[in-house]
Amino acid sequence: MHFKPKQFLRNIPLHLMILPALVLVIIFSYIPMAGLIIAFQDFSPIAGFKQMNWSGLENFHYLFDIPGFKQVVWNTVFISVMKIIAGLTVPVIAALLLNEVRVGGFKRTIQTVIYMPHFFSWVILAGIIVDVLSPSSGLVNMVLKAFGMQPIQFLAENSWFPYVLVITDQWKEFGFGTIIYLAALTSIDTSLYEAAVIDGAGRWKQTWHITLPGIRPIMILMLTLSLGNVLNGGFDQVFNLYNPLVYESGDILDTMIYRIGMQDAQYSVSTALGLIKSVVSFVFIGLGYYLAYRFAKYRIF
Amino acid sequence: MHHMTTAYRWFQRLNYVFLTVLALLCLFPIVNILAISFSSSEAVEAGRVTLWPVEFTLSSYRYMLDNNLFLGSFATSGLRVVLGVTVNLIFTVLVAYPLSKEAVTFRSRTVYAWIFVFTMLFSGGLIPGYLVVKEAGLLDSIWALVLPGAVPIFNVLLMLNFFRGLPKELEEAAWMDGAGHLRTLWSVYLPVSLPSIATVTLFSLVGHWNAWFDGMIYMRSPEHYPLATYLQSMLQRANVSNDMVTLEQAQLLSQISDRTTQASQIFLSIVPILAIYPFLQRYFVHGLVVGSVKG
């Protein structure tokens, strides 16, 4: 392409509009990316950037030697994969059930209520969840006791904690997840159902052969886009619900990055772990977008 | 449909019951918190409060109004929302407009777009981000909560996809009248984009109101905490505590903490969200559907 002076002049305002945002993104996103080099240094907060002590891969070796490191990686993947699976099934089922409702007012009311927890932060919801699951006075355990069962320490037992995370995550997000599927359901061609009725298909057969195939593209899209979350166990949720008793089953990469970095002030070790997470996540996000583009013609912009 | 089988009729009834229970599950904790906040501490500790206040009292709210840390953090959050949302909105529109142009007329578009989108795919992570904010001298300043997230890329993408859907004739007519880019954006694009602007405004409003982590790491003194961070530190100190050693100690801690005070603060912090909820529902749905099922 050759240079077009007239177009260039006309586009100057466009460049100027972008410039301030570009500067901010460089400062707060790109400089931190460059700052990832401290993963290969023995960075001291006091000496700052002036003094560079290269340490090669020492921080990575240190990390891999931390007892329980493998467990943290496993916890992260286990929790996020379970969340991804739950996030793909629960909202679909809820949307299908809502779709069978013929009373408009009822449907709208249910929708209004189930979207709500999405807008509250994990700080608030964790406060509520700790209350509801409390072994002494929480509602869930009061019900268990009423049935003659022993109270369960949901937030202090490793056999329960990851499942509490997945269930409470769905409690917060499933309603919101139904929005997309309900939108997809309304776009299914109604003449397909009419034809099916003539062929004698019941509701169940209609759902299985028309509705589900109809929303399959959206389900695949959601699956591919959620691939990028494989190393996100959900920091906000875990951080506000966990405690040392359940580190064994609930500690995830992000909470470990936080504790090593902000609590122990081991900046370089924390950054090394952050770097691993960022690189692996980048591969998964990239893969997700690629697959979304291939199979659902999805484009980011 | 026309002829419902008995089985389907039964399914319908069960479905209504099931969905009602599901909705109540979502609603219950909020009602529970509200009931606790208006009950006496003794009734709450005895586990006698579920959906309705027991031994009604306003003492927890009265106590809270004397709590300067709570009131201060409420004000900080208010300021943060005003500054943060304004800054977000300005950058969303200013970036989305040029990027919505075709690559034929604005060649640098694709390069710019990738520079912005790349920040969604890869990040420097916690410590490098913290060090930049620290070196910039922003610690303990409200700008530390506003500037690092000043350009909300997701909102930009939403807005630019909306701009691209507008008829080309709009822009051409504006150019015929001698309007430049800024004028076209301001008096032609923006007036027809109000629903989308409402959507991105609400996105960033909820985001700023709920954000707690940046407040925790960038604010060194609790007097500068935004509300969400203040609540976080209060609840963490009180509930199954982070620095506890044994279960017995944890139980002791949760007994001496005043749950009615906590509940009233939790409830007041969600009042603003509840107040704008009708708009949230309307425009979030709009934005999400536009943003995700657009192709």
XYZ file of C-alpha atoms in Angstrom:
596
model
C 0.000 0.000 0.000
C 1.288 3.460 -0.763
C 1.031 6.514 1.377
C -2.154 8.550 1.025
C -1.605 12.060 2.414
C -5.250 13.073 2.350
C -6.354 10.001 4.270
C -3.496 10.487 6.712
C -4.561 14.057 7.515
C -8.143 12.996 7.906
C -7.138 10.243 10.315
C -5.033 12.385 12.653
C -7.958 12.974 15.039
C -8.491 9.210 15.228
C -4.896 8.714 16.399
C -5.303 11.521 18.916
C -8.455 9.917 20.329
C -6.590 6.676 20.958
C -3.390 8.240 22.298
C -4.369 8.842 25.969
C -5.747 5.318 26.344
C -2.667 3.928 24.639
C -0.394 5.694 27.139
C -2.378 4.314 30.085
C -2.384 0.790 28.690
C 1.376 0.941 28.129
C 1.973 2.128 31.692
C -0.421 -0.188 33.504
C -0.412 -3.265 31.260
C 2.747 -3.363 29.147
C 5.287 -2.121 31.687
C 4.114 -4.813 34.156
C 4.619 -7.380 31.383
C 8.195 -6.154 31.032
C 8.412 -6.322 34.810
C 7.998 -10.083 34.577
C 11.784 -10.225 34.204
C 12.080 -9.999 37.979
C 11.052 -13.651 37.904
C 14.635 -14.301 36.781
C 16.173 -12.004 39.364
C 16.656 -11.857 43.056
C 14.596 -8.698 43.309
C 14.766 -6.739 46.509
C 12.025 -4.197 47.227
C 14.560 -1.955 48.949
C 17.219 -1.900 46.241
C 14.525 -1.523 43.580
C 15.156 -1.796 39.866
C 18.540 -0.071 39.965
C 20.336 -3.113 41.194
C 19.811 -6.227 39.135
C 20.836 -9.534 40.603
C 20.219 -12.145 37.976
C 19.417 -15.504 39.417
C 18.499 -17.546 36.363
C 15.909 -20.194 37.093
C 16.577 -20.277 40.825
C 13.116 -18.893 41.698
C 11.465 -21.606 39.626
C 13.492 -24.332 41.335
C 12.575 -22.832 44.689
C 8.893 -22.909 43.696
C 8.888 -26.514 42.537
C 10.545 -27.513 45.803
C 7.800 -25.984 47.948
C 5.987 -28.934 49.513
C 2.439 -28.991 48.277
C 3.159 -27.053 45.086
C 1.860 -29.907 42.952
C -1.208 -30.083 45.167
C -1.920 -26.393 44.514
C -1.686 -26.920 40.747
C -3.998 -29.919 41.045
C -6.471 -28.000 43.228
C -6.565 -25.163 40.715
C -7.242 -27.394 37.727
C -9.694 -29.607 39.622
C -11.730 -26.679 40.935
C -11.805 -24.803 37.639
C -12.646 -27.846 35.517
C -15.517 -28.708 37.853
C -16.691 -25.090 37.656
C -16.516 -25.141 33.853
C -18.541 -28.358 33.679
C -21.118 -27.041 36.154
C -21.230 -23.734 34.285
C -22.074 -25.552 31.065
C -24.815 -27.786 32.454
C -26.670 -26.003 35.248
C -27.555 -22.841 33.261
C -28.662 -24.937 30.262
C -30.982 -27.034 32.414
C -32.335 -23.916 34.129
C -32.917 -22.248 30.747
C -34.712 -25.321 29.389
C -36.971 -25.449 32.448
C -37.670 -21.711 32.257
C -38.476 -22.123 28.587
C -41.305 -24.527 29.448
C -42.976 -21.892 31.619
C -46.022 -20.450 29.857
C -46.931 -17.773 32.421
C -44.926 -14.701 31.407
C -45.084 -12.955 34.777
C -43.849 -16.033 36.621
C -40.980 -16.470 34.183
C -39.890 -12.857 34.503
C -40.062 -12.941 38.301
C -37.913 -16.075 38.498
C -35.394 -14.555 36.097
C -35.215 -11.323 38.073
C -34.445 -13.212 41.257
C -31.901 -15.703 39.910
C -29.800 -13.023 38.173
C -29.377 -11.139 41.421
C -26.465 -12.911 43.162
C -24.308 -12.229 40.099
C -24.184 -8.541 40.989
C -22.947 -9.024 44.546
C -19.234 -9.292 45.227
C -17.646 -12.408 46.702
C -16.860 -10.363 49.800
C -20.566 -9.993 50.516
C -21.526 -13.476 49.405
C -18.718 -15.062 51.441
C -20.018 -13.219 54.497
C -23.457 -14.681 53.845
C -22.148 -18.182 53.033
C -20.044 -18.349 56.212
C -23.204 -17.459 58.104
C -25.448 -19.970 56.374
C -22.899 -22.819 56.658
C -21.867 -22.102 60.245
C -21.734 -25.394 62.209
C -23.242 -23.847 65.332
C -25.992 -21.530 64.090
C -26.039 -21.762 60.296
C -29.254 -22.653 58.554
C -27.924 -25.656 56.623
C -26.629 -27.336 59.742
C -29.810 -26.502 61.627
C -31.684 -28.476 58.973
C -29.179 -31.348 59.221
C -29.560 -31.396 62.997
C -33.349 -31.403 62.661
C -32.974 -34.631 60.677
C -30.788 -36.060 63.416
C -27.502 -35.706 61.528
C -24.188 -34.423 62.810
C -23.346 -30.823 61.819
C -20.794 -30.578 59.000
C -17.838 -28.162 58.973
C -18.344 -27.268 55.315
C -15.625 -24.612 55.294
C -13.112 -26.474 57.422
C -13.173 -29.980 55.971
C -11.060 -30.816 52.936
C -13.536 -33.403 51.729
C -16.215 -30.720 51.464
C -14.459 -27.468 50.632
C -13.897 -27.810 46.825
C -17.517 -28.851 46.353
C -18.710 -25.921 48.448
C -16.709 -23.719 46.060
C -18.326 -25.224 42.960
C -21.848 -25.160 44.379
C -21.661 -21.606 45.711
C -20.106 -20.497 42.415
C -23.109 -21.899 40.562
C -25.452 -20.339 43.096
C -23.941 -16.945 42.231
C -23.642 -17.373 38.477
C -26.148 -19.896 37.087
C -28.964 -17.374 36.761
C -26.766 -15.044 34.820
C -25.616 -17.933 32.654
C -29.201 -18.670 31.637
C -29.468 -15.274 29.880
C -27.424 -16.405 26.896
C -29.161 -19.754 26.565
C -32.622 -18.212 26.854
C -31.661 -15.789 24.086
C -30.459 -18.700 21.982
C -33.680 -20.641 22.649
C -35.842 -17.819 21.330
C -33.893 -17.817 18.066
C -34.804 -21.420 17.236
C -37.129 -21.617 14.242
C -40.631 -22.365 15.598
C -41.686 -24.124 12.406
C -39.332 -26.961 13.414
C -41.502 -27.607 16.465
C -44.697 -27.475 14.437
C -43.295 -30.026 12.009
C -42.231 -32.227 14.929
C -45.714 -32.081 16.469
C -47.221 -33.210 13.157
C -44.747 -36.106 13.159
C -46.052 -37.007 16.608
C -42.996 -36.021 18.653
C -43.687 -35.324 22.329
C -42.122 -32.563 24.415
C -39.191 -34.707 25.436
C -38.379 -35.692 21.853
C -38.735 -32.069 20.749
C -36.282 -30.977 23.415
C -33.822 -33.710 22.545
C -33.977 -33.391 18.748
C -34.682 -29.685 18.196
C -33.969 -27.563 21.256
C -30.643 -29.062 22.291
C -29.179 -29.156 18.766
C -30.454 -25.580 18.386
C -28.391 -24.278 21.297
C -25.400 -26.543 20.679
C -23.399 -23.836 18.812
C -23.725 -21.498 21.815
C -22.750 -24.294 24.200
C -19.633 -25.021 22.155
C -18.810 -21.323 22.054
C -19.156 -21.060 25.834
C -16.983 -24.145 26.309
C -14.188 -22.846 24.093
C -14.243 -19.412 25.693
C -14.100 -20.957 29.173
C -10.896 -22.844 28.319
C -8.926 -19.756 29.309
C -10.140 -20.200 32.889
C -8.414 -23.524 33.459
C -5.886 -21.916 35.802
C -8.392 -19.517 37.392
C -9.855 -21.231 40.401
C -11.661 -17.981 41.232
C -9.413 -15.882 43.476
C -12.114 -13.643 44.969
C -14.220 -16.588 46.030
C -11.439 -18.781 47.407
C -9.673 -15.952 49.199
C -12.835 -14.921 51.030
C -13.881 -18.442 51.966
C -10.715 -20.389 52.699
C -8.602 -20.757 55.819
C -5.452 -22.735 56.692
C -7.494 -25.820 57.542
C -8.531 -26.220 53.901
C -5.347 -25.099 52.135
C -4.803 -28.745 51.285
C -7.899 -28.851 49.067
C -8.654 -25.199 48.391
C -5.372 -23.355 47.905
C -5.075 -22.297 44.247
C -2.342 -20.648 42.151
C -3.712 -17.131 42.605
C -3.997 -17.366 46.378
C -0.472 -18.809 46.508
C 0.835 -15.984 44.305
C -0.795 -13.526 46.690
C 0.566 -15.073 49.872
C 4.123 -15.453 48.575
C 4.120 -11.970 47.066
C 2.152 -9.695 49.371
C 2.368 -11.504 52.709
C 5.900 -12.962 52.524
C 7.185 -10.135 50.243
C 9.073 -12.655 48.085
C 8.472 -10.581 44.968
C 10.577 -12.615 42.576
C 9.243 -16.030 43.583
C 5.662 -14.763 43.380
C 6.329 -13.252 39.954
C 7.877 -16.524 38.757
C 4.651 -18.318 39.655
C 2.632 -15.509 38.070
C 4.680 -15.854 34.891
C 3.991 -19.583 34.660
C 0.302 -18.923 35.157
C 0.180 -16.101 32.599
C 1.992 -18.105 29.924
C -0.085 -21.263 30.343
C -3.306 -19.234 30.513
C -2.285 -17.363 27.376
C -1.951 -20.654 25.514
C -5.382 -21.794 26.717
C -7.083 -18.465 25.990
C -5.504 -18.391 22.536
C -6.586 -21.968 21.904
C -10.093 -21.122 23.133
C -10.440 -18.148 20.807
C -8.996 -20.140 17.908
C -11.479 -22.979 18.432
C -14.315 -20.489 18.910
C -13.350 -18.921 15.598
C -13.067 -22.289 13.849
C -16.282 -23.838 15.146
C -18.555 -20.917 15.895
C -17.210 -18.185 13.598
C -16.665 -16.129 16.742
C -14.418 -13.080 16.468
C -13.253 -10.858 19.286
C -13.426 -7.711 17.189
C -49.485 -26.801 23.360
C -52.972 -27.964 22.268
C -53.270 -31.381 23.844
C -51.176 -31.812 26.938
C -50.553 -35.320 28.129
C -51.021 -36.084 31.805
C -47.307 -36.658 32.181
C -46.528 -33.258 30.713
C -49.070 -31.596 32.978
C -47.353 -33.169 35.972
C -44.001 -32.060 34.668
C -45.347 -28.517 34.394
C -46.494 -28.502 38.025
C -43.208 -29.896 39.273
C -41.352 -27.402 37.133
C -43.157 -24.452 38.734
C -42.416 -25.771 42.208
C -38.787 -26.460 41.376
C -38.162 -23.038 39.834
C -39.828 -21.350 42.796
C -37.536 -23.213 45.199
C -34.523 -22.280 43.056
C -35.471 -18.604 43.135
C -36.029 -18.730 46.898
C -32.545 -20.220 47.309
C -31.139 -17.147 45.565
C -33.281 -14.770 47.557
C -33.016 -16.417 50.958
C -29.534 -15.313 52.068
C -30.327 -11.668 51.398
C -33.552 -11.832 53.381
C -31.682 -13.712 56.100
C -29.029 -10.982 56.328
C -31.711 -8.311 56.476
C -33.537 -10.158 59.261
C -30.319 -10.628 61.245
C -29.434 -6.955 60.954
C -32.734 -5.961 62.623
C -32.576 -8.609 65.353
C -30.997 -8.603 68.794
C -27.545 -10.163 69.125
C -28.836 -12.720 71.601
C -31.526 -13.983 69.245
C -29.001 -14.257 66.409
C -26.446 -16.158 68.490
C -29.163 -18.522 69.657
C -29.886 -19.300 66.008
C -33.471 -18.098 66.250
C -33.400 -15.762 63.243
C -34.206 -16.991 59.760
C -36.498 -14.861 57.619
C -38.005 -12.381 60.035
C -36.363 -10.108 62.675
C -36.521 -11.484 66.217
C -36.608 -8.927 69.062
C -36.609 -6.104 66.543
C -33.965 -3.448 67.151
C -32.182 -0.722 65.223
C -29.122 -0.853 67.475
C -26.789 -2.311 64.866
C -27.683 0.491 62.450
C -27.304 3.088 65.199
C -23.913 1.650 66.110
C -22.880 1.752 62.473
C -23.766 5.415 62.018
C -21.194 6.200 64.725
C -18.601 4.106 62.937
C -16.409 6.595 61.080
C -14.436 3.906 59.308
C -17.629 2.549 57.733
C -18.965 5.979 56.770
C -15.587 7.074 55.399
C -15.268 3.957 53.276
C -18.789 4.498 51.956
C -17.745 7.994 50.835
C -14.516 6.665 49.318
C -16.486 4.124 47.318
C -18.868 6.838 46.137
C -15.967 8.980 44.945
C -14.335 5.983 43.345
C -17.488 5.125 41.418
C -17.926 8.701 40.148
C -14.286 9.063 39.039
C -13.908 5.481 37.836
C -17.086 5.331 35.790
C -16.438 8.734 34.189
C -12.886 7.795 33.225
C -13.994 4.363 31.958
C -16.744 5.874 29.862
C -14.550 8.535 28.266
C -11.907 5.983 27.281
C -14.452 3.424 26.107
C -15.988 5.870 23.642
C -12.695 7.471 22.579
C -11.124 4.112 21.774
C -14.192 2.355 20.375
C -14.922 5.058 17.772
C -11.597 4.919 15.878
C -11.429 1.148 16.153
C -14.886 0.826 14.625
C -13.573 2.286 11.356
C -12.808 -0.048 8.471
C -9.150 -1.003 8.030
C -9.370 0.439 4.484
C -9.946 3.979 5.731
C -8.033 3.733 9.018
C -5.058 1.496 8.390
C -3.600 1.524 11.915
C -6.861 0.200 13.296
C -5.836 -3.450 13.375
C -2.519 -2.724 15.086
C -4.198 -0.605 17.760
C -6.922 -3.182 18.257
C -4.380 -5.943 18.872
C -2.404 -3.762 21.280
C -5.537 -3.346 23.376
C -6.874 -6.881 23.023
C -3.520 -8.420 23.915
C -3.904 -7.028 27.434
C -6.962 -9.278 27.813
C -4.933 -12.336 26.857
C -1.742 -11.805 28.818
C -0.859 -9.898 31.938
C 2.143 -9.057 34.048
C 0.373 -10.399 37.079
C 0.139 -9.301 40.672
C 3.599 -8.136 41.735
C 4.743 -6.326 38.554
C 1.400 -4.504 38.462
C 1.750 -3.574 42.110
C 5.303 -2.312 41.603
C 4.224 -0.036 38.737
C 1.472 1.517 40.842
C 3.936 1.923 43.681
C 6.680 3.470 41.508
C 4.101 5.830 40.011
C 3.555 7.146 43.540
C -0.114 6.170 43.527
C -0.190 4.116 46.743
C -2.816 5.425 49.152
C -4.345 7.588 46.395
C -7.816 7.137 44.940
C -6.222 7.172 41.479
C -4.635 3.791 42.210
C -8.196 2.441 42.075
C -9.103 4.310 38.897
C -6.112 4.503 36.548
C -4.859 0.886 36.268
C -8.261 -0.196 34.925
C -9.010 3.075 33.161
C -9.423 1.467 29.710
C -11.982 -1.346 30.053
C -11.215 -3.430 26.982
C -14.324 -5.607 27.238
C -16.512 -2.493 27.212
C -14.521 -1.099 24.296
C -15.204 -4.260 22.283
C -18.905 -4.108 23.131
C -19.089 -0.467 22.083
C -17.064 -0.884 18.918
C -19.231 -3.777 17.775
C -22.253 -1.583 18.361
C -20.729 1.328 16.419
C -19.946 -1.024 13.540
C -23.573 -2.051 13.357
C -24.697 1.540 12.730
C -25.604 2.397 9.127
C -22.731 3.914 7.153
C -25.065 6.633 5.867
C -25.069 8.257 9.310
C -21.377 8.988 9.130
C -21.425 9.961 5.473
C -24.230 12.454 6.061
C -22.266 13.988 8.925
C -19.176 14.349 6.708
C -21.308 15.992 3.994
C -22.352 18.576 6.564
C -18.683 19.269 7.208
C -18.471 17.590 10.612
C -15.103 16.190 11.698
C -14.508 12.962 13.633
C -15.082 14.441 17.094
C -18.268 16.147 16.013
C -19.540 12.983 14.272
C -18.853 10.955 17.395
C -20.463 13.489 19.715
C -23.579 14.509 17.804
C -24.245 11.553 15.523
C -22.916 8.368 17.129
C -23.485 9.015 20.830
C -27.171 10.030 20.657
C -28.080 6.772 18.926
C -25.893 4.662 21.241
C -27.591 5.414 24.543
C -28.651 1.804 25.332
C -25.095 0.585 24.775
C -23.684 3.465 26.789
C -26.077 2.574 29.604
C -24.828 -1.003 29.438
C -21.119 -0.189 29.688
C -21.811 2.439 32.366
C -23.557 -0.155 34.508
C -20.808 -2.699 33.879
C -18.154 -0.357 35.207
C -20.391 0.967 37.987
C -20.932 -2.489 39.452
C -17.273 -3.327 38.907
C -16.043 -0.290 40.828
C -18.572 -0.662 43.619
C -17.705 -4.321 44.193
C -13.914 -4.122 43.714
C -12.064 -4.850 46.944
C -8.710 -6.390 46.095
C -7.037 -3.294 44.657
C -8.129 -1.338 47.732
C -6.530 -3.970 49.931
C -3.121 -3.910 48.237
C -2.875 -0.252 47.175
C -4.265 1.439 50.294
C -1.949 1.230 53.248
C -4.168 2.807 55.865
C -7.708 1.538 56.538
C -9.022 5.124 56.459
C -8.507 5.051 52.698
C -10.279 1.736 52.108
C -13.268 1.706 49.766
C -16.370 0.066 51.219
C -15.826 -3.387 49.706
C -12.279 -3.528 51.085
C -13.414 -2.322 54.494
C -16.097 -5.039 54.588
C -13.587 -7.630 53.459
C -11.169 -6.806 56.241
C -13.960 -6.732 58.808
C -15.403 -10.100 57.755
C -12.007 -11.766 57.421
C -11.062 -10.700 60.914
C -14.339 -11.952 62.292
C -15.220 -15.164 60.517
C -13.354 -18.479 60.478
C -10.260 -16.403 60.804
C -7.172 -16.601 58.643
C -4.720 -16.702 61.513
C -6.535 -19.177 63.678
C -4.819 -22.281 64.915
C -7.538 -24.599 66.123
C -11.205 -25.081 65.472
C -12.089 -24.214 69.046
C -10.456 -20.834 68.669
C -12.306 -20.253 65.419
C -15.596 -20.999 67.056
C -14.777 -18.698 69.924
C -13.903 -15.918 67.508
C -17.122 -16.246 65.585
C -19.052 -16.149 68.832
C -17.592 -12.907 70.096
C -17.917 -11.121 66.774
C -21.148 -9.234 66.480
C -23.065 -10.744 63.617
C -25.831 -8.173 63.684
C -23.355 -5.353 63.039
C -21.806 -7.312 60.204
C -25.189 -8.048 58.707
C -26.275 -4.433 58.771
C -23.080 -3.338 57.024
C -23.386 -6.068 54.421
C -26.962 -5.061 53.792
C -26.221 -1.332 53.458
C -23.438 -2.103 50.991
C -25.827 -3.893 48.637
C -28.540 -1.225 48.835
C -27.048 0.790 45.937
C -26.905 -2.349 43.785
C -30.515 -3.183 44.648
C -31.532 0.405 43.861
C -30.209 0.232 40.307
C -31.158 -3.421 39.857
C -34.087 -2.805 37.466
C -31.702 -0.987 35.100
C -29.021 -3.581 35.632
C -31.315 -6.362 34.615
C -32.507 -4.550 31.535
C -29.173 -3.385 30.180
C -26.935 -6.227 31.342
C -29.107 -8.644 29.468
C -28.968 -6.372 26.451
C -25.192 -6.023 26.642
C -24.521 -9.655 27.267
C -26.684 -10.811 24.412
C -25.237 -8.236 22.026
C -21.742 -9.059 23.203
C -21.904 -12.807 22.996
C -24.390 -13.962 20.397
C -23.614 -11.259 17.900
C -22.247 -13.451 15.111
